[in-house]
Amino acid sequence: MPAHDLFPLAGLEAVADAQHELVAVALRPHPTMDAYDTALALCGYPGSGALAPLDRIVTLADPLRVRPEHLPLLPPSNTVFRIPVDALEDAATRKHCAALAGQGYRLQADGTAGFAQIESGISGLARDMSAVLPQLPPEWALLTMNGPHWAYGIADVEHHAVCRAAGFHWFSGDPARWRGPAAGDGTSRKRLLALLALLAEDADSRELEAVLKQDPALSYHLLKVVNSAAFGLATPVHHFGQAINVLGRRQLQRWLQLLLYARPQPDGPQDPLLPQAAQRASQMEALCRLQGGGRERQDLAFVTGVFALLDVLLGMPMADIVAALRLDMDVVAALLERSGPLGELLALVEQPVPDPARVAAAGLTHEQFWQGQLQGWQWAIQVGRNLR
């Protein structure tokens, strides 16, 4: 890694709708890096089109910095500008914002609602809900704007419900804190652990099928994935033997690991942990490959990422979950202690904003970290589409 890595370093915050489906990502640059310069560099990076199905939220501390030559990198079709309300006190800034709105950009005002936002072309509000729920905007502010309105920093399930009832459309924060209590009874948890154990032991497909048949919701989602447009099958798949042939053992195992998070009823909302599990698993795999890890090592990295949220999903201590599975010891150390190479990589991808020192310690450049993030989000988007 070069002594001075000038490539911008940033994290991506998942933003979901009321059904917990991904709708946007918010760019979170490292504090030492300029937010707008980072956005321009990363949005123009080859491969960043993988994020195109989602809106991108870009923070504008100074909207006057947006110049005509920048706009091709920030198309209005999927760019949302978040603007601190203090910036709207300046008349020139308000005029510039109104011009951006006239070009089709959606602008969110972050702060207390005011009439200055109306003449600025603001279409939505953003609010920080971390720690203590702040005073919500007056009803008129939400009703007179098209949105989307974004509540970020959701602290718990109560905050989520209050913001949803107030009229917010988009939500972000730590889904482990606002998804509510773990669902399922003891029998369901034992069945999940039995399935995970069989997967870890590379069990015969008939053994997997026997467990899957006991879990209608999981069975439904697996067949839905195989029959999705992503595979383009001419003839629908109706049983697990066919599914295994279509996916292959490696892909089947990966989808089953992710489908553990698709536990709600088929017509119910998605579990908010699913996008996070998918994104982390695929990012872990990509970063492991960039470190020089072979296919088997990449598989272990993927498993580490997808299993890291099982304690939240099942409402059980991670030690009890690991005890029921036959996992590689490197994976065990990573899940229990965040130790060893896989544990250090997991701790890195769990950071909301990546630490340059940890990126360097992992033997990665800032650009490689961004490449890994892109692969992770591309996979999360695909998973979300296939499980709708």
GROMACS .gro file of C-alpha atoms in nm, residues 1-259:
model
  259
    1MET     CA    1   0.000   0.000   0.000
    2PRO     CA    2   0.139   0.346  -0.085
    3ALA     CA    3   0.250   0.567   0.201
    4HIS     CA    4  -0.014   0.825   0.108
    5ASP     CA    5  -0.337   0.678  -0.027
    6LEU     CA    6  -0.523   0.976  -0.171
    7PHE     CA    7  -0.822   0.776  -0.294
    8PRO     CA    8  -1.130   0.893  -0.095
    9LEU     CA    9  -1.240   0.663   0.184
   10ALA     CA   10  -1.608   0.639   0.269
   11GLY     CA   11  -1.877   0.410   0.400
   12LEU     CA   12  -2.227   0.359   0.266
   13GLU     CA   13  -2.527   0.375   0.498
   14ALA     CA   14  -2.827   0.162   0.404
   15VAL     CA   15  -3.158   0.349   0.379
   16ALA     CA   16  -3.479   0.145   0.370
   17ASP     CA   17  -3.851   0.206   0.329
   18ALA     CA   18  -4.121   0.113   0.581
   19GLN     CA   19  -4.111  -0.248   0.453
   20HIS     CA   20  -3.737  -0.265   0.526
   21GLU     CA   21  -3.647  -0.284   0.157
   22LEU     CA   22  -3.341  -0.094   0.034
   23VAL     CA   23  -3.425   0.230  -0.144
   24ALA     CA   24  -3.109   0.441  -0.106
   25VAL     CA   25  -2.754   0.466   0.025
   26ALA     CA   26  -2.610   0.764   0.208
   27LEU     CA   27  -2.245   0.843   0.144
   28ARG     CA   28  -2.048   0.870   0.470
   29PRO     CA   29  -1.697   1.002   0.398
   30HIS     CA   30  -1.416   0.977   0.646
   31PRO     CA   31  -1.407   1.293   0.866
   32THR     CA   32  -1.070   1.395   0.721
   33MET     CA   33  -1.209   1.399   0.368
   34ASP     CA   34  -1.434   1.655   0.202
   35ALA     CA   35  -1.786   1.515   0.159
   36TYR     CA   36  -1.858   1.670  -0.179
   37ASP     CA   37  -1.518   1.592  -0.334
   38THR     CA   38  -1.556   1.236  -0.208
   39ALA     CA   39  -1.900   1.209  -0.368
   40LEU     CA   40  -1.771   1.329  -0.705
   41ALA     CA   41  -1.477   1.088  -0.700
   42LEU     CA   42  -1.675   0.782  -0.594
   43CYS     CA   43  -1.983   0.845  -0.809
   44GLY     CA   44  -1.754   0.874  -1.110
   45TYR     CA   45  -1.556   0.560  -1.024
   46PRO     CA   46  -1.587   0.270  -1.275
   47GLY     CA   47  -1.831   0.014  -1.139
   48SER     CA   48  -2.021   0.260  -0.921
   49GLY     CA   49  -2.315   0.205  -1.154
   50ALA     CA   50  -2.381  -0.106  -0.945
   51LEU     CA   51  -2.551   0.129  -0.700
   52ALA     CA   52  -2.776   0.278  -0.970
   53PRO     CA   53  -3.092   0.088  -0.867
   54LEU     CA   54  -3.073   0.280  -0.538
   55ASP     CA   55  -3.089   0.654  -0.479
   56ARG     CA   56  -2.767   0.812  -0.356
   57ILE     CA   57  -2.787   1.069  -0.077
   58VAL     CA   58  -2.509   1.327  -0.101
   59THR     CA   59  -2.454   1.582   0.176
   60LEU     CA   60  -2.406   1.939   0.055
   61ALA     CA   61  -2.267   2.169   0.322
   62ASP     CA   62  -2.229   2.434   0.051
   63PRO     CA   63  -2.473   2.386  -0.240
   64LEU     CA   64  -2.294   2.660  -0.439
   65ARG     CA   65  -2.015   2.409  -0.503
   66VAL     CA   66  -2.238   2.212  -0.740
   67ARG     CA   67  -2.129   2.322  -1.086
   68PRO     CA   68  -2.275   2.227  -1.428
   69GLU     CA   69  -1.968   2.016  -1.514
   70HIS     CA   70  -2.034   1.799  -1.207
   71LEU     CA   71  -2.390   1.706  -1.297
   72PRO     CA   72  -2.310   1.415  -1.532
   73LEU     CA   73  -2.159   1.236  -1.231
   74LEU     CA   74  -2.468   1.310  -1.021
   75PRO     CA   75  -2.772   1.240  -1.240
   76PRO     CA   76  -3.102   1.370  -1.098
   77SER     CA   77  -3.268   1.032  -1.155
   78ASN     CA   78  -3.092   0.879  -0.853
   79THR     CA   79  -2.926   1.167  -0.664
   80VAL     CA   80  -3.073   1.325  -0.352
   81PHE     CA   81  -2.896   1.626  -0.199
   82ARG     CA   82  -2.913   1.661   0.180
   83ILE     CA   83  -2.864   2.026   0.279
   84PRO     CA   84  -2.824   2.165   0.634
   85VAL     CA   85  -3.094   2.427   0.695
   86ASP     CA   86  -2.829   2.677   0.808
   87ALA     CA   87  -2.697   2.685   0.451
   88LEU     CA   88  -3.037   2.807   0.330
   89GLU     CA   89  -3.006   3.135   0.519
   90ASP     CA   90  -2.804   3.272   0.226
   91ALA     CA   91  -3.015   3.413  -0.062
   92ALA     CA   92  -2.768   3.302  -0.331
   93THR     CA   93  -2.771   2.949  -0.192
   94ARG     CA   94  -3.151   2.939  -0.194
   95LYS     CA   95  -3.155   3.052  -0.557
   96HIS     CA   96  -2.896   2.789  -0.653
   97CYS     CA   97  -3.095   2.515  -0.475
   98ALA     CA   98  -3.411   2.619  -0.654
   99ALA     CA   99  -3.224   2.590  -0.985
  100LEU     CA  100  -3.111   2.236  -0.894
  101ALA     CA  101  -3.469   2.145  -0.807
  102GLY     CA  102  -3.576   2.282  -1.144
  103GLN     CA  103  -3.337   2.036  -1.310
  104GLY     CA  104  -3.509   1.744  -1.138
  105TYR     CA  105  -3.296   1.701  -0.827
  106ARG     CA  106  -3.462   1.610  -0.499
  107LEU     CA  107  -3.340   1.822  -0.208
  108GLN     CA  108  -3.378   1.736   0.160
  109ALA     CA  109  -3.344   2.000   0.431
  110ASP     CA  110  -3.172   1.867   0.743
  111GLY     CA  111  -3.282   2.065   1.047
  112THR     CA  112  -3.582   2.257   1.176
  113ALA     CA  113  -3.841   2.323   0.907
  114GLY     CA  114  -3.879   2.682   0.790
  115PHE     CA  115  -4.034   2.887   0.515
  116ALA     CA  116  -3.693   2.949   0.357
  117GLN     CA  117  -3.703   2.587   0.242
  118ILE     CA  118  -4.008   2.649   0.025
  119GLU     CA  119  -3.838   2.906  -0.198
  120SER     CA  120  -3.528   2.682  -0.211
  121GLY     CA  121  -3.705   2.401  -0.394
  122ILE     CA  122  -3.677   2.165  -0.097
  123SER     CA  123  -3.896   1.859  -0.149
  124GLY     CA  124  -3.817   1.655   0.163
  125LEU     CA  125  -3.694   1.667   0.520
  126ALA     CA  126  -3.416   1.478   0.696
  127ARG     CA  127  -3.394   1.431   1.072
  128ASP     CA  128  -3.133   1.283   1.305
  129MET     CA  129  -3.318   1.049   1.543
  130SER     CA  130  -3.014   0.920   1.732
  131ALA     CA  131  -3.003   0.900   2.112
  132VAL     CA  132  -3.315   1.098   2.204
  133LEU     CA  133  -3.600   1.147   1.960
  134PRO     CA  134  -3.595   1.516   1.864
  135GLN     CA  135  -3.903   1.727   1.814
  136LEU     CA  136  -4.069   1.611   1.495
  137PRO     CA  137  -4.143   1.864   1.222
  138PRO     CA  138  -4.491   2.019   1.219
  139GLU     CA  139  -4.751   1.830   1.020
  140TRP     CA  140  -4.766   2.094   0.748
  141ALA     CA  141  -4.397   2.050   0.673
  142LEU     CA  142  -4.446   1.685   0.585
  143LEU     CA  143  -4.780   1.721   0.409
  144THR     CA  144  -4.678   2.010   0.183
  145MET     CA  145  -4.365   1.840   0.051
  146ASN     CA  146  -4.346   1.546  -0.188
  147GLY     CA  147  -4.057   1.386  -0.002
  148PRO     CA  148  -3.889   1.157   0.041
  149HIS     CA  149  -3.858   1.236   0.411
  150TRP     CA  150  -3.566   1.058   0.579
  151ALA     CA  151  -3.534   0.969   0.949
  152TYR     CA  152  -3.176   0.862   1.018
  153GLY     CA  153  -3.005   0.742   1.335
  154ILE     CA  154  -3.312   0.537   1.437
  155ALA     CA  155  -3.237   0.429   1.794
  156ASP     CA  156  -3.497   0.159   1.858
  157VAL     CA  157  -3.823   0.004   1.742
  158GLU     CA  158  -4.029   0.273   1.920
  159HIS     CA  159  -3.844   0.551   1.736
  160HIS     CA  160  -3.904   0.369   1.409
  161ALA     CA  161  -4.277   0.345   1.476
  162VAL     CA  162  -4.306   0.712   1.578
  163CYS     CA  163  -4.123   0.830   1.266
  164ARG     CA  164  -4.329   0.606   1.043
  165ALA     CA  165  -4.651   0.739   1.195
  166ALA     CA  166  -4.526   1.098   1.153
  167GLY     CA  167  -4.500   1.052   0.777
  168PHE     CA  168  -4.134   0.972   0.712
  169HIS     CA  169  -4.069   0.749   0.409
  170TRP     CA  170  -3.705   0.647   0.453
  171PHE     CA  171  -3.531   0.506   0.761
  172SER     CA  172  -3.175   0.423   0.859
  173GLY     CA  173  -2.977   0.329   1.167
  174ASP     CA  174  -2.874   0.000   1.322
  175PRO     CA  175  -3.146  -0.251   1.220
  176ALA     CA  176  -3.040  -0.479   1.504
  177ARG     CA  177  -3.179  -0.214   1.742
  178TRP     CA  178  -3.508  -0.136   1.570
  179ARG     CA  179  -3.621  -0.464   1.419
  180GLY     CA  180  -3.808  -0.564   1.736
  181PRO     CA  181  -3.764  -0.886   1.938
  182ALA     CA  182  -3.640  -1.201   1.765
  183ALA     CA  183  -3.922  -1.395   1.606
  184GLY     CA  184  -3.988  -1.768   1.629
  185ASP     CA  185  -4.023  -2.020   1.908
  186GLY     CA  186  -3.768  -2.267   2.045
  187THR     CA  187  -3.862  -2.533   1.791
  188SER     CA  188  -3.801  -2.295   1.503
  189ARG     CA  189  -3.460  -2.199   1.643
  190LYS     CA  190  -3.358  -2.564   1.679
  191ARG     CA  191  -3.461  -2.625   1.320
  192LEU     CA  192  -3.252  -2.332   1.201
  193LEU     CA  193  -2.950  -2.455   1.391
  194ALA     CA  194  -2.998  -2.806   1.255
  195LEU     CA  195  -3.004  -2.671   0.901
  196LEU     CA  196  -2.690  -2.463   0.961
  197ALA     CA  197  -2.513  -2.765   1.107
  198LEU     CA  198  -2.600  -2.973   0.800
  199LEU     CA  199  -2.472  -2.699   0.572
  200ALA     CA  200  -2.147  -2.675   0.766
  201GLU     CA  201  -2.101  -3.053   0.737
  202ASP     CA  202  -2.166  -3.048   0.360
  203ALA     CA  203  -2.460  -3.281   0.416
  204ASP     CA  204  -2.638  -3.475   0.146
  205SER     CA  205  -2.909  -3.276  -0.032
  206ARG     CA  206  -3.175  -3.520   0.090
  207GLU     CA  207  -3.090  -3.434   0.450
  208LEU     CA  208  -3.123  -3.064   0.373
  209GLU     CA  209  -3.454  -3.126   0.201
  210ALA     CA  210  -3.589  -3.312   0.505
  211VAL     CA  211  -3.526  -3.007   0.726
  212LEU     CA  212  -3.650  -2.758   0.467
  213LYS     CA  213  -3.980  -2.942   0.435
  214GLN     CA  214  -4.042  -2.863   0.802
  215ASP     CA  215  -4.009  -2.490   0.736
  216PRO     CA  216  -4.270  -2.365   0.486
  217ALA     CA  217  -4.155  -2.001   0.487
  218LEU     CA  218  -3.792  -2.088   0.415
  219SER     CA  219  -3.896  -2.340   0.149
  220TYR     CA  220  -4.116  -2.079  -0.018
  221HIS     CA  221  -3.835  -1.825  -0.036
  222LEU     CA  222  -3.581  -2.076  -0.176
  223LEU     CA  223  -3.808  -2.177  -0.463
  224LYS     CA  224  -3.892  -1.810  -0.523
  225VAL     CA  225  -3.521  -1.731  -0.561
  226VAL     CA  226  -3.458  -2.016  -0.805
  227ASN     CA  227  -3.760  -1.916  -1.015
  228SER     CA  228  -3.668  -1.545  -1.017
  229ALA     CA  229  -3.576  -1.355  -1.331
  230ALA     CA  230  -3.209  -1.375  -1.230
  231PHE     CA  231  -3.193  -1.738  -1.343
  232GLY     CA  232  -3.420  -1.705  -1.647
  233LEU     CA  233  -3.547  -2.063  -1.640
  234ALA     CA  234  -3.781  -2.176  -1.917
  235THR     CA  235  -3.951  -2.428  -1.687
  236PRO     CA  236  -4.034  -2.348  -1.322
  237VAL     CA  237  -3.860  -2.541  -1.046
  238HIS     CA  238  -4.100  -2.711  -0.808
  239HIS     CA  239  -3.883  -2.917  -0.572
  240PHE     CA  240  -3.548  -2.899  -0.396
  241GLY     CA  241  -3.372  -3.160  -0.606
  242GLN     CA  242  -3.420  -2.937  -0.910
  243ALA     CA  243  -3.315  -2.630  -0.711
  244ILE     CA  244  -2.985  -2.793  -0.618
  245ASN     CA  245  -2.914  -2.881  -0.981
  246VAL     CA  246  -2.992  -2.526  -1.095
  247LEU     CA  247  -2.792  -2.344  -0.828
  248GLY     CA  248  -2.510  -2.589  -0.760
  249ARG     CA  249  -2.397  -2.673  -0.407
  250ARG     CA  250  -2.193  -2.357  -0.350
  251GLN     CA  251  -2.464  -2.113  -0.456
  252LEU     CA  252  -2.734  -2.318  -0.284
  253GLN     CA  253  -2.544  -2.298   0.041
  254ARG     CA  254  -2.504  -1.923   0.009
  255TRP     CA  255  -2.869  -1.861  -0.066
  256LEU     CA  256  -2.978  -2.082   0.223
  257GLN     CA  257  -2.751  -1.891   0.458
  258LEU     CA  258  -2.914  -1.565   0.348
  259LEU     CA  259  -3.266  -1.709   0.345
   0.00000   0.00000   0.00000
